Amino acid sequence: MRFWLLKSEPDVFGFPDLVRVRREPWNGVRNYQARNFLREMRDGDLCLFYHSNARPPGVVGVARVCREAYADDLQFDPASAYFDPKSGVDAPRWSMVDVEPVVAFPGVVPLDALRSMPEWEGSPLTGRGSRLSVMPVEAGAFWATLDAAGLGFEDLAGLS
């Protein structure tokens, strides 16, 4: 199993939205490095759900990959902001995965707290200017974040 971080703006699609819909495609990713990370994800991998452009920004829950990478359908829709006229159905450029909620944190684990954890040292998230919406997370950073939220392994049975 691998660990990941998924960033979303809470006013666009937040963790409570994921809890409400129970399963959602993680689509609209238009950065090649983030797309490649999506393609590396496997069914059952766990993802820290991060609210960006929030006060404070931080991790608010855990999601699970429940469908591995497949073609992002928005790339083929001319009405979508994520339409890519250079992408073909026979050779799609963009991928998405499906995720489902596992557990909501009792409170936000803010970015400032992550920056103070030795397990997050060297992570692109805790550096300045990180723009990737999908990135790998080291196991130690994942478990330290869960601990900072006051949760443990037993809490990962969660909402599924």
PDB file of C-alpha atoms in Angstrom:
ATOM      1  CA  MET A   1       0.000   0.000   0.000  1.00  0.00           C
ATOM      2  CA  ARG A   2       1.145   3.513  -0.789  1.00  0.00           C
ATOM      3  CA  PHE A   3       0.107   6.839   0.697  1.00  0.00           C
ATOM      4  CA  TRP A   4      -0.872   9.994  -1.150  1.00  0.00           C
ATOM      5  CA  LEU A   5      -2.069  13.526  -0.600  1.00  0.00           C
ATOM      6  CA  LEU A   6      -4.997  14.967  -2.563  1.00  0.00           C
ATOM      7  CA  LYS A   7      -5.529  18.724  -2.505  1.00  0.00           C
ATOM      8  CA  SER A   8      -8.878  20.359  -3.041  1.00  0.00           C
ATOM      9  CA  GLU A   9     -10.391  23.719  -2.254  1.00  0.00           C
ATOM     10  CA  PRO A  10     -13.164  23.151   0.288  1.00  0.00           C
ATOM     11  CA  ASP A  11     -15.532  25.564  -1.474  1.00  0.00           C
ATOM     12  CA  VAL A  12     -15.128  23.582  -4.715  1.00  0.00           C
ATOM     13  CA  PHE A  13     -15.125  20.021  -3.346  1.00  0.00           C
ATOM     14  CA  GLY A  14     -14.288  19.428   0.291  1.00  0.00           C
ATOM     15  CA  PHE A  15     -14.073  16.334   2.432  1.00  0.00           C
ATOM     16  CA  PRO A  16     -17.683  16.769   3.629  1.00  0.00           C
ATOM     17  CA  ASP A  17     -18.714  16.590  -0.043  1.00  0.00           C
ATOM     18  CA  LEU A  18     -16.852  13.293  -0.411  1.00  0.00           C
ATOM     19  CA  VAL A  19     -18.594  11.950   2.688  1.00  0.00           C
ATOM     20  CA  ARG A  20     -21.951  13.031   1.249  1.00  0.00           C
ATOM     21  CA  VAL A  21     -21.459  11.455  -2.221  1.00  0.00           C
ATOM     22  CA  ARG A  22     -19.569   8.391  -0.844  1.00  0.00           C
ATOM     23  CA  ARG A  23     -17.465   7.929  -4.021  1.00  0.00           C
ATOM     24  CA  GLU A  24     -16.084  10.471  -6.461  1.00  0.00           C
ATOM     25  CA  PRO A  25     -13.777  10.566  -9.477  1.00  0.00           C
ATOM     26  CA  TRP A  26     -10.652  12.632  -8.806  1.00  0.00           C
ATOM     27  CA  ASN A  27     -10.773  14.363 -12.165  1.00  0.00           C
ATOM     28  CA  GLY A  28      -9.663  17.622 -13.734  1.00  0.00           C
ATOM     29  CA  VAL A  29      -5.965  17.124 -12.938  1.00  0.00           C
ATOM     30  CA  ARG A  30      -4.033  18.907 -15.691  1.00  0.00           C
ATOM     31  CA  ASN A  31      -0.447  18.636 -14.551  1.00  0.00           C
ATOM     32  CA  TYR A  32       1.626  15.813 -16.044  1.00  0.00           C
ATOM     33  CA  GLN A  33       3.485  14.978 -12.830  1.00  0.00           C
ATOM     34  CA  ALA A  34       0.252  14.839 -10.813  1.00  0.00           C
ATOM     35  CA  ARG A  35      -1.359  12.776 -13.598  1.00  0.00           C
ATOM     36  CA  ASN A  36       1.511  10.304 -13.425  1.00  0.00           C
ATOM     37  CA  PHE A  37       0.991   9.999  -9.671  1.00  0.00           C
ATOM     38  CA  LEU A  38      -2.700   9.224 -10.313  1.00  0.00           C
ATOM     39  CA  ARG A  39      -1.591   6.470 -12.673  1.00  0.00           C
ATOM     40  CA  GLU A  40       0.599   4.971  -9.930  1.00  0.00           C
ATOM     41  CA  MET A  41      -2.259   4.738  -7.429  1.00  0.00           C
ATOM     42  CA  ARG A  42      -3.660   1.303  -6.637  1.00  0.00           C
ATOM     43  CA  ASP A  43      -6.969   0.141  -5.249  1.00  0.00           C
ATOM     44  CA  GLY A  44      -6.777   0.408  -1.460  1.00  0.00           C
ATOM     45  CA  ASP A  45      -4.076   3.093  -1.309  1.00  0.00           C
ATOM     46  CA  LEU A  46      -4.806   5.717   1.354  1.00  0.00           C
ATOM     47  CA  CYS A  47      -4.882   9.462   0.706  1.00  0.00           C
ATOM     48  CA  LEU A  48      -4.656  12.388   3.067  1.00  0.00           C
ATOM     49  CA  PHE A  49      -7.371  14.851   2.015  1.00  0.00           C
ATOM     50  CA  TYR A  50      -5.953  18.383   2.133  1.00  0.00           C
ATOM     51  CA  HIS A  51      -7.984  21.580   2.014  1.00  0.00           C
ATOM     52  CA  SER A  52      -6.042  24.270   0.158  1.00  0.00           C
ATOM     53  CA  ASN A  53      -7.105  27.931  -0.007  1.00  0.00           C
ATOM     54  CA  ALA A  54      -8.636  27.478   3.423  1.00  0.00           C
ATOM     55  CA  ARG A  55      -7.972  29.186   6.737  1.00  0.00           C
ATOM     56  CA  PRO A  56      -5.973  27.356   7.846  1.00  0.00           C
ATOM     57  CA  PRO A  57      -4.958  25.065   4.994  1.00  0.00           C
ATOM     58  CA  GLY A  58      -4.436  21.510   6.171  1.00  0.00           C
ATOM     59  CA  VAL A  59      -5.363  17.855   6.239  1.00  0.00           C
ATOM     60  CA  VAL A  60      -8.983  17.138   7.157  1.00  0.00           C
ATOM     61  CA  GLY A  61      -9.448  13.428   6.544  1.00  0.00           C
ATOM     62  CA  VAL A  62      -8.427  10.198   4.877  1.00  0.00           C
ATOM     63  CA  ALA A  63      -9.778   8.807   1.605  1.00  0.00           C
ATOM     64  CA  ARG A  64      -9.147   5.485  -0.121  1.00  0.00           C
ATOM     65  CA  VAL A  65      -8.539   4.806  -3.796  1.00  0.00           C
ATOM     66  CA  CYS A  66     -11.412   2.551  -4.881  1.00  0.00           C
ATOM     67  CA  ARG A  67     -10.820   2.517  -8.651  1.00  0.00           C
ATOM     68  CA  GLU A  68      -7.443   2.686 -10.333  1.00  0.00           C
ATOM     69  CA  ALA A  69      -6.582   5.171 -13.074  1.00  0.00           C
ATOM     70  CA  TYR A  70      -8.807   5.432 -16.135  1.00  0.00           C
ATOM     71  CA  ALA A  71      -9.437   8.113 -18.745  1.00  0.00           C
ATOM     72  CA  ASP A  72     -10.695  11.418 -17.345  1.00  0.00           C
ATOM     73  CA  ASP A  73     -13.939  11.954 -19.251  1.00  0.00           C
ATOM     74  CA  LEU A  74     -13.786  15.746 -18.853  1.00  0.00           C
ATOM     75  CA  GLN A  75     -10.944  15.919 -21.372  1.00  0.00           C
ATOM     76  CA  PHE A  76     -13.395  14.916 -24.124  1.00  0.00           C
ATOM     77  CA  ASP A  77     -16.200  17.320 -23.172  1.00  0.00           C
ATOM     78  CA  PRO A  78     -16.009  20.644 -25.079  1.00  0.00           C
ATOM     79  CA  ALA A  79     -18.294  22.233 -22.469  1.00  0.00           C
ATOM     80  CA  SER A  80     -15.871  21.402 -19.636  1.00  0.00           C
ATOM     81  CA  ALA A  81     -13.182  23.745 -18.339  1.00  0.00           C
ATOM     82  CA  TYR A  82     -10.948  20.644 -18.420  1.00  0.00           C
ATOM     83  CA  PHE A  83     -11.524  19.916 -22.122  1.00  0.00           C
ATOM     84  CA  ASP A  84      -8.338  19.057 -24.028  1.00  0.00           C
ATOM     85  CA  PRO A  85      -8.800  19.221 -27.811  1.00  0.00           C
ATOM     86  CA  LYS A  86      -5.448  17.449 -28.315  1.00  0.00           C
ATOM     87  CA  SER A  87      -6.523  14.396 -26.329  1.00  0.00           C
ATOM     88  CA  GLY A  88      -8.100  11.516 -28.225  1.00  0.00           C
ATOM     89  CA  VAL A  89     -10.365   8.737 -27.007  1.00  0.00           C
ATOM     90  CA  ASP A  90      -7.887   6.192 -28.407  1.00  0.00           C
ATOM     91  CA  ALA A  91      -4.932   7.862 -26.632  1.00  0.00           C
ATOM     92  CA  PRO A  92      -6.191   9.933 -23.674  1.00  0.00           C
ATOM     93  CA  ARG A  93      -3.723  12.328 -22.071  1.00  0.00           C
ATOM     94  CA  TRP A  94      -5.437  12.663 -18.720  1.00  0.00           C
ATOM     95  CA  SER A  95      -6.420  10.140 -16.067  1.00  0.00           C
ATOM     96  CA  MET A  96      -8.510  10.040 -12.925  1.00  0.00           C
ATOM     97  CA  VAL A  97      -9.079   7.634 -10.042  1.00  0.00           C
ATOM     98  CA  ASP A  98     -12.130   7.133  -7.859  1.00  0.00           C
ATOM     99  CA  VAL A  99     -11.856   7.788  -4.126  1.00  0.00           C
ATOM    100  CA  GLU A 100     -14.112   7.129  -1.155  1.00  0.00           C
ATOM    101  CA  PRO A 101     -14.034   8.562   2.369  1.00  0.00           C
ATOM    102  CA  VAL A 102     -12.442   6.590   5.183  1.00  0.00           C
ATOM    103  CA  VAL A 103     -12.422   8.938   8.173  1.00  0.00           C
ATOM    104  CA  ALA A 104     -12.918  12.640   8.816  1.00  0.00           C
ATOM    105  CA  PHE A 105     -10.483  14.245  11.227  1.00  0.00           C
ATOM    106  CA  PRO A 106     -12.001  15.800  14.364  1.00  0.00           C
ATOM    107  CA  GLY A 107     -10.230  19.025  13.345  1.00  0.00           C
ATOM    108  CA  VAL A 108      -7.813  20.323  10.739  1.00  0.00           C
ATOM    109  CA  VAL A 109      -4.153  19.328  10.999  1.00  0.00           C
ATOM    110  CA  PRO A 110      -2.838  22.636   9.665  1.00  0.00           C
ATOM    111  CA  LEU A 111       0.045  23.085   7.256  1.00  0.00           C
ATOM    112  CA  ASP A 112       2.032  24.878   9.977  1.00  0.00           C
ATOM    113  CA  ALA A 113       1.762  21.754  12.161  1.00  0.00           C
ATOM    114  CA  LEU A 114       2.906  19.549   9.270  1.00  0.00           C
ATOM    115  CA  ARG A 115       5.905  21.828   8.736  1.00  0.00           C
ATOM    116  CA  SER A 116       6.926  21.274  12.367  1.00  0.00           C
ATOM    117  CA  MET A 117       6.883  17.459  12.056  1.00  0.00           C
ATOM    118  CA  PRO A 118      10.210  15.816  11.220  1.00  0.00           C
ATOM    119  CA  GLU A 119       8.327  13.179   9.173  1.00  0.00           C
ATOM    120  CA  TRP A 120       7.271  15.911   6.699  1.00  0.00           C
ATOM    121  CA  GLU A 121      10.765  17.354   6.273  1.00  0.00           C
ATOM    122  CA  GLY A 122      11.673  17.535   2.602  1.00  0.00           C
ATOM    123  CA  SER A 123       8.110  17.016   1.393  1.00  0.00           C
ATOM    124  CA  PRO A 124       7.022  19.206  -1.527  1.00  0.00           C
ATOM    125  CA  LEU A 125       3.902  20.067   0.482  1.00  0.00           C
ATOM    126  CA  THR A 126       5.797  21.726   3.313  1.00  0.00           C
ATOM    127  CA  GLY A 127       8.128  23.631   0.985  1.00  0.00           C
ATOM    128  CA  ARG A 128       7.180  26.965  -0.494  1.00  0.00           C
ATOM    129  CA  GLY A 129       5.227  27.179  -3.743  1.00  0.00           C
ATOM    130  CA  SER A 130       3.980  23.583  -3.940  1.00  0.00           C
ATOM    131  CA  ARG A 131       1.239  23.514  -6.548  1.00  0.00           C
ATOM    132  CA  LEU A 132       0.710  19.795  -7.149  1.00  0.00           C
ATOM    133  CA  SER A 133      -2.797  18.601  -6.351  1.00  0.00           C
ATOM    134  CA  VAL A 134      -1.689  14.956  -6.121  1.00  0.00           C
ATOM    135  CA  MET A 135       1.557  13.797  -4.541  1.00  0.00           C
ATOM    136  CA  PRO A 136       3.034  10.790  -2.771  1.00  0.00           C
ATOM    137  CA  VAL A 137       3.411  10.851   1.003  1.00  0.00           C
ATOM    138  CA  GLU A 138       5.943   8.857   2.986  1.00  0.00           C
ATOM    139  CA  ALA A 139       4.429   6.314   5.375  1.00  0.00           C
ATOM    140  CA  GLY A 140       5.947   8.064   8.397  1.00  0.00           C
ATOM    141  CA  ALA A 141       4.349  11.381   7.393  1.00  0.00           C
ATOM    142  CA  PHE A 142       0.976   9.685   6.874  1.00  0.00           C
ATOM    143  CA  TRP A 143       1.001   8.036  10.327  1.00  0.00           C
ATOM    144  CA  ALA A 144       2.347  11.184  12.038  1.00  0.00           C
ATOM    145  CA  THR A 145      -0.540  13.169  10.532  1.00  0.00           C
ATOM    146  CA  LEU A 146      -3.070  10.606  11.704  1.00  0.00           C
ATOM    147  CA  ASP A 147      -1.506  10.779  15.181  1.00  0.00           C
ATOM    148  CA  ALA A 148      -1.647  14.591  15.137  1.00  0.00           C
ATOM    149  CA  ALA A 149      -5.369  14.308  14.387  1.00  0.00           C
ATOM    150  CA  GLY A 150      -5.766  12.102  17.466  1.00  0.00           C
ATOM    151  CA  LEU A 151      -6.500   9.009  15.386  1.00  0.00           C
ATOM    152  CA  GLY A 152      -4.856   5.622  14.971  1.00  0.00           C
ATOM    153  CA  PHE A 153      -4.833   2.604  12.710  1.00  0.00           C
ATOM    154  CA  GLU A 154      -8.075   1.322  14.239  1.00  0.00           C
ATOM    155  CA  ASP A 155      -9.865   4.471  13.028  1.00  0.00           C
ATOM    156  CA  LEU A 156      -9.209   3.652   9.382  1.00  0.00           C
ATOM    157  CA  ALA A 157     -12.207   1.313   9.230  1.00  0.00           C
ATOM    158  CA  GLY A 158     -14.073   4.625   9.317  1.00  0.00           C
ATOM    159  CA  LEU A 159     -16.855   5.395   6.910  1.00  0.00           C
ATOM    160  CA  SER A 160     -16.442   2.600   4.381  1.00  0.00           C
TER     161      SER A 160
END
